Coordinates of C-alpha atoms in Angstrom, one line a residue:
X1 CA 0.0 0.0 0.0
X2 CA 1.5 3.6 -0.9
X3 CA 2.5 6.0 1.9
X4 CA 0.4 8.5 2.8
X5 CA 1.6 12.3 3.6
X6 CA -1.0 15.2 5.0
X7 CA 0.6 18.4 3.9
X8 CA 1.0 20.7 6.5
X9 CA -2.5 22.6 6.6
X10 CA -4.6 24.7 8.7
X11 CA -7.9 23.8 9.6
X12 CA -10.7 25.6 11.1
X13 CA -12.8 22.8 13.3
X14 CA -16.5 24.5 14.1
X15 CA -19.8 22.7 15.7
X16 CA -20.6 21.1 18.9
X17 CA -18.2 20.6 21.2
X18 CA -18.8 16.7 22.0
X19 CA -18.0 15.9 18.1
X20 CA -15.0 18.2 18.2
X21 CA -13.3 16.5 21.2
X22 CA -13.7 12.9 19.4
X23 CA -12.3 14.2 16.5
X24 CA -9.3 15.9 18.3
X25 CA -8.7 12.9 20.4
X26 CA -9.0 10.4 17.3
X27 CA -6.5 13.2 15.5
X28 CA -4.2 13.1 18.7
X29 CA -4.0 9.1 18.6
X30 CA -2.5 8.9 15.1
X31 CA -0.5 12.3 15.5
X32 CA -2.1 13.7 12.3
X33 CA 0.0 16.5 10.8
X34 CA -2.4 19.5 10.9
X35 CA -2.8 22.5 12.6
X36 CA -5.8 23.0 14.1
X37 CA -7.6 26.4 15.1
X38 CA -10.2 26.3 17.6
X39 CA -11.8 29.7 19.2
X40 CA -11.6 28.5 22.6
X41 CA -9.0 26.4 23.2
X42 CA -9.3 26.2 27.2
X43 CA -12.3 24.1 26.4
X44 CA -10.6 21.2 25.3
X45 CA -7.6 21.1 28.0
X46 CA -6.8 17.3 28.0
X47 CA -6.7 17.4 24.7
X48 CA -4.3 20.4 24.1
X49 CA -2.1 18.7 27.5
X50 CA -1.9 15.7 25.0
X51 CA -0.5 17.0 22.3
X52 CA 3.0 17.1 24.3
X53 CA 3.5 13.4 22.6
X54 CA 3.0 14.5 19.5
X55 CA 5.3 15.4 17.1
X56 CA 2.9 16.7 14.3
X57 CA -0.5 17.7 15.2
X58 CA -0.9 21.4 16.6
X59 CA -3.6 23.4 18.0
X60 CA -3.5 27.1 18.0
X61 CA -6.3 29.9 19.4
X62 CA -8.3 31.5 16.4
X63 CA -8.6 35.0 17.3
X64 CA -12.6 36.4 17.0
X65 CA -11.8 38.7 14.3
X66 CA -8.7 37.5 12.7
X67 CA -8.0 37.3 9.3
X68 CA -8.9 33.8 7.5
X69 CA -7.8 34.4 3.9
X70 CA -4.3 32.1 4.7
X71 CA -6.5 28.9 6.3
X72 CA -7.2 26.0 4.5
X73 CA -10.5 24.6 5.3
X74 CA -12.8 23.9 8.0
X75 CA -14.5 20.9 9.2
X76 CA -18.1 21.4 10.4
X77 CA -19.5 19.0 12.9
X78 CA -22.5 19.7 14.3
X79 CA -25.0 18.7 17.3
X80 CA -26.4 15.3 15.6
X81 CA -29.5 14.6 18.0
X82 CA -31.8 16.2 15.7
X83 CA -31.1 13.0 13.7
X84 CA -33.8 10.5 14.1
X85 CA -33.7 7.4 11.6
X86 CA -37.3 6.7 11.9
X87 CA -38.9 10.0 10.9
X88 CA -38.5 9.7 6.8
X89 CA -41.2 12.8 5.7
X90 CA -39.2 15.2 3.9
X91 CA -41.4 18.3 5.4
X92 CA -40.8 16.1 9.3
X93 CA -37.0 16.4 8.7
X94 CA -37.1 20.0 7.4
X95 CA -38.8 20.8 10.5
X96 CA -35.3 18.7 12.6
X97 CA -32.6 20.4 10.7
X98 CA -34.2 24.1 10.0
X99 CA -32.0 25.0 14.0
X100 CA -28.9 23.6 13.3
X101 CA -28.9 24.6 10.1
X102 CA -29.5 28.1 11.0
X103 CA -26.4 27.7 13.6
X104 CA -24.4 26.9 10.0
X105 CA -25.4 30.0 8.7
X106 CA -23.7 31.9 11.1
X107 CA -20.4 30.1 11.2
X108 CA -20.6 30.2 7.1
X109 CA -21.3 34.5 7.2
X110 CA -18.7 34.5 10.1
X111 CA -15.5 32.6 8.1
X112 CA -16.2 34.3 4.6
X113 CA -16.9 38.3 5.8
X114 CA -13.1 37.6 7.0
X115 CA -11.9 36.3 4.3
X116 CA -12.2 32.1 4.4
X117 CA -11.4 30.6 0.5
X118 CA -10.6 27.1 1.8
X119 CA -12.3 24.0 1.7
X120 CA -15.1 22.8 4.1
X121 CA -15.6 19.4 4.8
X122 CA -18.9 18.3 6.5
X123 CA -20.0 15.7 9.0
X124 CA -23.5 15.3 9.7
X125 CA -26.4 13.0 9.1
X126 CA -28.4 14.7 6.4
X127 CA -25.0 16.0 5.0
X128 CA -26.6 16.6 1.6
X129 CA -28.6 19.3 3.2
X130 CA -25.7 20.9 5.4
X131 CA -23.5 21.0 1.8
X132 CA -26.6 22.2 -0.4
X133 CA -26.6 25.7 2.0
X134 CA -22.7 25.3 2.6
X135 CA -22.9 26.9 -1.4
X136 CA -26.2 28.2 -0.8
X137 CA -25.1 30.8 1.8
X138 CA -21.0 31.2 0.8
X139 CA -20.6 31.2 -2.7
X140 CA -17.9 29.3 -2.8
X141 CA -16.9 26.7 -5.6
X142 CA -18.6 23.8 -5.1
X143 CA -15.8 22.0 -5.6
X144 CA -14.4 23.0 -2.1
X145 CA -17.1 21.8 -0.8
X146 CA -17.4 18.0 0.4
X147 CA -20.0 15.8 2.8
X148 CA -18.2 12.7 4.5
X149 CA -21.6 11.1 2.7
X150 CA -21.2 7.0 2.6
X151 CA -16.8 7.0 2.8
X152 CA -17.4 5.9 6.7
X153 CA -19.8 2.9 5.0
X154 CA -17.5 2.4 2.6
X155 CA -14.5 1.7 4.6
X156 CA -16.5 -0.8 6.7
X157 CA -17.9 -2.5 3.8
X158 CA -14.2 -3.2 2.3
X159 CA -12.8 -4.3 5.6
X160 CA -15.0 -6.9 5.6
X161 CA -14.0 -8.0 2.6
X162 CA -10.8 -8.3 3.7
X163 CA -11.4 -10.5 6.3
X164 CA -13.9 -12.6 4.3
X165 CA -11.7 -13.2 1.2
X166 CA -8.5 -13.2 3.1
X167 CA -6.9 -10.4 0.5
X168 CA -5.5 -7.1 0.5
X169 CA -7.5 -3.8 0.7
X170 CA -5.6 -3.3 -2.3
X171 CA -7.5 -5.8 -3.9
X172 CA -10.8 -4.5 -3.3
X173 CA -13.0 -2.6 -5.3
X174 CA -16.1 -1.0 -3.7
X175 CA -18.4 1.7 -4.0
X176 CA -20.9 2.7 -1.8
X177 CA -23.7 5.1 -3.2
X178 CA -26.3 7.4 -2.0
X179 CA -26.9 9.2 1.6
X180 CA -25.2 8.5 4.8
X181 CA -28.9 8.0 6.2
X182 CA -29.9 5.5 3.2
X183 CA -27.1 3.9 1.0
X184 CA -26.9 1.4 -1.4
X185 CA -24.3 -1.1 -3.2
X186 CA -23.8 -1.5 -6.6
X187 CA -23.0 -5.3 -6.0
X188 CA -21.8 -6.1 -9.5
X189 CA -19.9 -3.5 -9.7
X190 CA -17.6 -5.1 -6.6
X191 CA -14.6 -6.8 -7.3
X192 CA -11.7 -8.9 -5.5
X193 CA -9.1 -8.5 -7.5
X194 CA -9.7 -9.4 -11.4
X195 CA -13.7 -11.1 -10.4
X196 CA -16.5 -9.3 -9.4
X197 CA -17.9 -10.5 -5.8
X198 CA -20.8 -12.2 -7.3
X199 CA -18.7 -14.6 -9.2
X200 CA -17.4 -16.0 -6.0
X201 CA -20.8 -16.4 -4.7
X202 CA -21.6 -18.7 -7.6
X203 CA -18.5 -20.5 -7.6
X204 CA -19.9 -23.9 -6.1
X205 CA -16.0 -24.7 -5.4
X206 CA -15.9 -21.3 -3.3
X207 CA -18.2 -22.4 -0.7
X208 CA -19.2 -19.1 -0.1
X209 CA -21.9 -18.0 1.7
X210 CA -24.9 -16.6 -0.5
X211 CA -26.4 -15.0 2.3
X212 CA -22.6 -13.2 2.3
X213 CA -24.5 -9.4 0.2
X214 CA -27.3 -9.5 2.7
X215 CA -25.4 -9.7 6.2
X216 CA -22.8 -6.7 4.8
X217 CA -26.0 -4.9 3.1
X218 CA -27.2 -5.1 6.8
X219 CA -24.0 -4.3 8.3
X220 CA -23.6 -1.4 6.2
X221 CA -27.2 0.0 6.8
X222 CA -26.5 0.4 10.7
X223 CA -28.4 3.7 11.4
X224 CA -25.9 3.8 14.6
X225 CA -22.5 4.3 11.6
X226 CA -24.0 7.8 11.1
X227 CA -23.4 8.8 14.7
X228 CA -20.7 6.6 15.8
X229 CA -17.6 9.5 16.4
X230 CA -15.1 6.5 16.3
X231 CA -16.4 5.4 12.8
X232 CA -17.3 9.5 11.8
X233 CA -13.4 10.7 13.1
X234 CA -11.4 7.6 11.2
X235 CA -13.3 8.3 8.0
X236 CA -12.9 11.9 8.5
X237 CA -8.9 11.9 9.0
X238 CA -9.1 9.0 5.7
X239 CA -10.6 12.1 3.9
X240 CA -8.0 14.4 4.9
X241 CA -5.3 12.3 3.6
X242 CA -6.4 13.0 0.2
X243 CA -8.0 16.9 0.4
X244 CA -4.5 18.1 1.8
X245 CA -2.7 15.4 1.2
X246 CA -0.5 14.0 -1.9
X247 CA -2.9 11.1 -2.7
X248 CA -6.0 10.7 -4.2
X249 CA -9.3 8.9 -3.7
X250 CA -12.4 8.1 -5.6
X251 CA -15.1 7.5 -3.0
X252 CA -19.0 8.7 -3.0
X253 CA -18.4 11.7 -1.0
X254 CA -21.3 14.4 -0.9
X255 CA -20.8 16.9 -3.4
X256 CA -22.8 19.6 -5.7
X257 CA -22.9 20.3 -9.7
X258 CA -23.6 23.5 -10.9
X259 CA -25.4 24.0 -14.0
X260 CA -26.8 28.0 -15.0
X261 CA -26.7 28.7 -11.9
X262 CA -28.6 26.1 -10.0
X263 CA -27.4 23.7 -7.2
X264 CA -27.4 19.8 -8.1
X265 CA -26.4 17.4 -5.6
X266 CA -24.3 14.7 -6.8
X267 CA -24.5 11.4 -5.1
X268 CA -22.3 9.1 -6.9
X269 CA -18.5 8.3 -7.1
X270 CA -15.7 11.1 -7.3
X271 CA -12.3 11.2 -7.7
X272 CA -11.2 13.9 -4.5
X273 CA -7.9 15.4 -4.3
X274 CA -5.8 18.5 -3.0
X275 CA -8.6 20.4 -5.2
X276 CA -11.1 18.8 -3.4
X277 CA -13.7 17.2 -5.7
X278 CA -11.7 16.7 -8.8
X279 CA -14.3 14.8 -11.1
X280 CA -17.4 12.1 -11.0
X281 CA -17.0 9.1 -11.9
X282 CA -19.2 7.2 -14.8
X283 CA -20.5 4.2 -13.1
X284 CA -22.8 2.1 -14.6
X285 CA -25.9 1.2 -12.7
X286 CA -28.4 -1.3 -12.9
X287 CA -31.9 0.1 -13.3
X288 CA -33.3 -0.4 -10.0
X289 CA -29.8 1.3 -8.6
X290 CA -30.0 4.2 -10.9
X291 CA -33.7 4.6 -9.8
X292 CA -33.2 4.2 -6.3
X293 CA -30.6 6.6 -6.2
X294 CA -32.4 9.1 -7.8
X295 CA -34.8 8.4 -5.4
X296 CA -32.4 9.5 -2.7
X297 CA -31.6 12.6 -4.7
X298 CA -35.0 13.6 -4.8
X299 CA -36.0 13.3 -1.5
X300 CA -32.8 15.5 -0.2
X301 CA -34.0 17.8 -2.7
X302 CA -37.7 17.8 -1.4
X303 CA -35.6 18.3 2.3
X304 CA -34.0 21.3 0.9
X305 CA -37.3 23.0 -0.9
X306 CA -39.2 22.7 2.7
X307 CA -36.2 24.1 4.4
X308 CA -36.3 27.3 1.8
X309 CA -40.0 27.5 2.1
X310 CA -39.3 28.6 5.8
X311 CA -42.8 26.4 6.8
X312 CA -42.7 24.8 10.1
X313 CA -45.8 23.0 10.9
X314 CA -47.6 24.5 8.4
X315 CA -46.6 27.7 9.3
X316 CA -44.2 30.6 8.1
X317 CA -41.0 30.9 9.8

């Protein structure tokens, strides 16, 4: 496997304070060679007292009204419980995410009146919505700007591949599509090395399980992933690698298309890099995968049009 280097960078990290300590502590365990600017560092004391063993990672105190034109990016992370897997009406999760969203407005008119040009990454259930207004209220190039979306599923789905078929993570091919809260697997479009992973399944001489798609589709579709700060931080630092690192990696991260000046969200595979989202990938779909995930895209959307409407039950906001 190729070495991996994080270029030196500055990052903003805004949101709720819970998230941000698991990210820093996750951040202080591999040493991870950012900078990281918090406005109130005194809040997160055992972290910052733990960064003694580290030889990399940094945290400096980001001054209320200074100058953000020379930062990187930010990471948002914000409070989560408004998250609740069993309430699927578009208009009903408008109604969840209008607060925090309106917390995100601030931060976003906060970072760009002084002068913020880098990339934001997001972490959030509903992250299509949080990176929809990301461009919405900043104007930024929606390029820069990138939802975790299903990378956390993704990373789980190929490690247990590895450990099923006994290979490499090299080896493995996968590509998990859709929204963190509803994703979905292209299943012939998996392969171990040269086969696709339904060619083993059929292989009599295999003797592998056929029940092997449902138990990781299951796995996969753990509600509990989207809110697990372990799972959330390792994907998170796996993304950083690659937005200020030297590597690349094609993963279905969140992102947006513009086209005359409207906002498209893009759900499929991209190839991200130190430009952030460099290109989608063409992958070819089966019909019932194209159609679900334009399902998924459609619903966001119908998320988003309640949200503008201002309407909360059945009133203007």
């Amino acid at each position: 496997m190729r070495s991996v280097t994080i270029l030196k960078s500055k990052i903003i990290i805004k949101g709720e304070q819970r998230r941000i300590s698991n990210l820093l502590r996750a951040m202080l365990v591999q040493d991870t060679p950012v900078t990281i600017l918090l406005d109130d560092p005194e809040i997160y004391a055992e972290e910052i007292l733990a960064i003694e063993m580290c030889h990399n990672f940094r945290v400096e105190l980001m001054e209320a009204d200074a100058k953000l034109d020379n930062v990187d990016g930010m990471i948002y992370l914000p409070n989560d419980e408004f998250y609740a897997p069993e309430v699927t009406d578009a208009a009903l999760v408008a109604d969840r995410i209008r607060e925090p969203l309106m917390n995100f407005r601030i931060t976003i008119n906060d970072i760009i009146s002084r002068g913020f040009n880098g990339k934001i990454i997001i972490d959030s259930p509903h992250d299509e919505v949080f990176v929809y207004f990301a461009a919405y209220f900043s104007g930024l190039d929606v390029k820069k700007i990138i939802g975790l979306g299903t990378l956390p599923q993704e990373i789980i789905l190929r490690e247990a591949l590895v450990r099923e078929f006994k290979v490499s993570g090299d080896d493995i091919n996968v590509n998990t599509l859709g929204l963190n809260t509803h994703n979905l697997v292209a299943w012939s479009r998996v392969y171990i090395g040269p086969s696709t992973l339904l060619s083993y399944i059929a292989d009599d001489s295999q003797n592998y399980d056929d029940e092997i798609i449902n138990n990781l589709s299951e796995e996969i579709g753990n509600h509990k992933i989207v809110s697990n700060p372990i799972i959330q931080s390792k994907a998170i630092i796996r993304l950083l690698t690659c937005v200020y690192g030297e590597n690349s990696l094609i993963c279905s991260v969140i992102s947006l298309k513009k086209e005359n000046d409207k906002l498209h969200l893009s759900l499929g595979p991209k190839l991200v890099n130190q430009f952030g989202v460099f290109r989608s990938i063409n992958l070819q779909l089966a019909d019932n995968e194209l159609q679900e995930l334009t399902d998924d895209g459609e619903w966001s959307m119908n998320i988003i049009e309640n949200i503008k409407k201002g309407k909360k039950n059945g009133k203007k906001n």
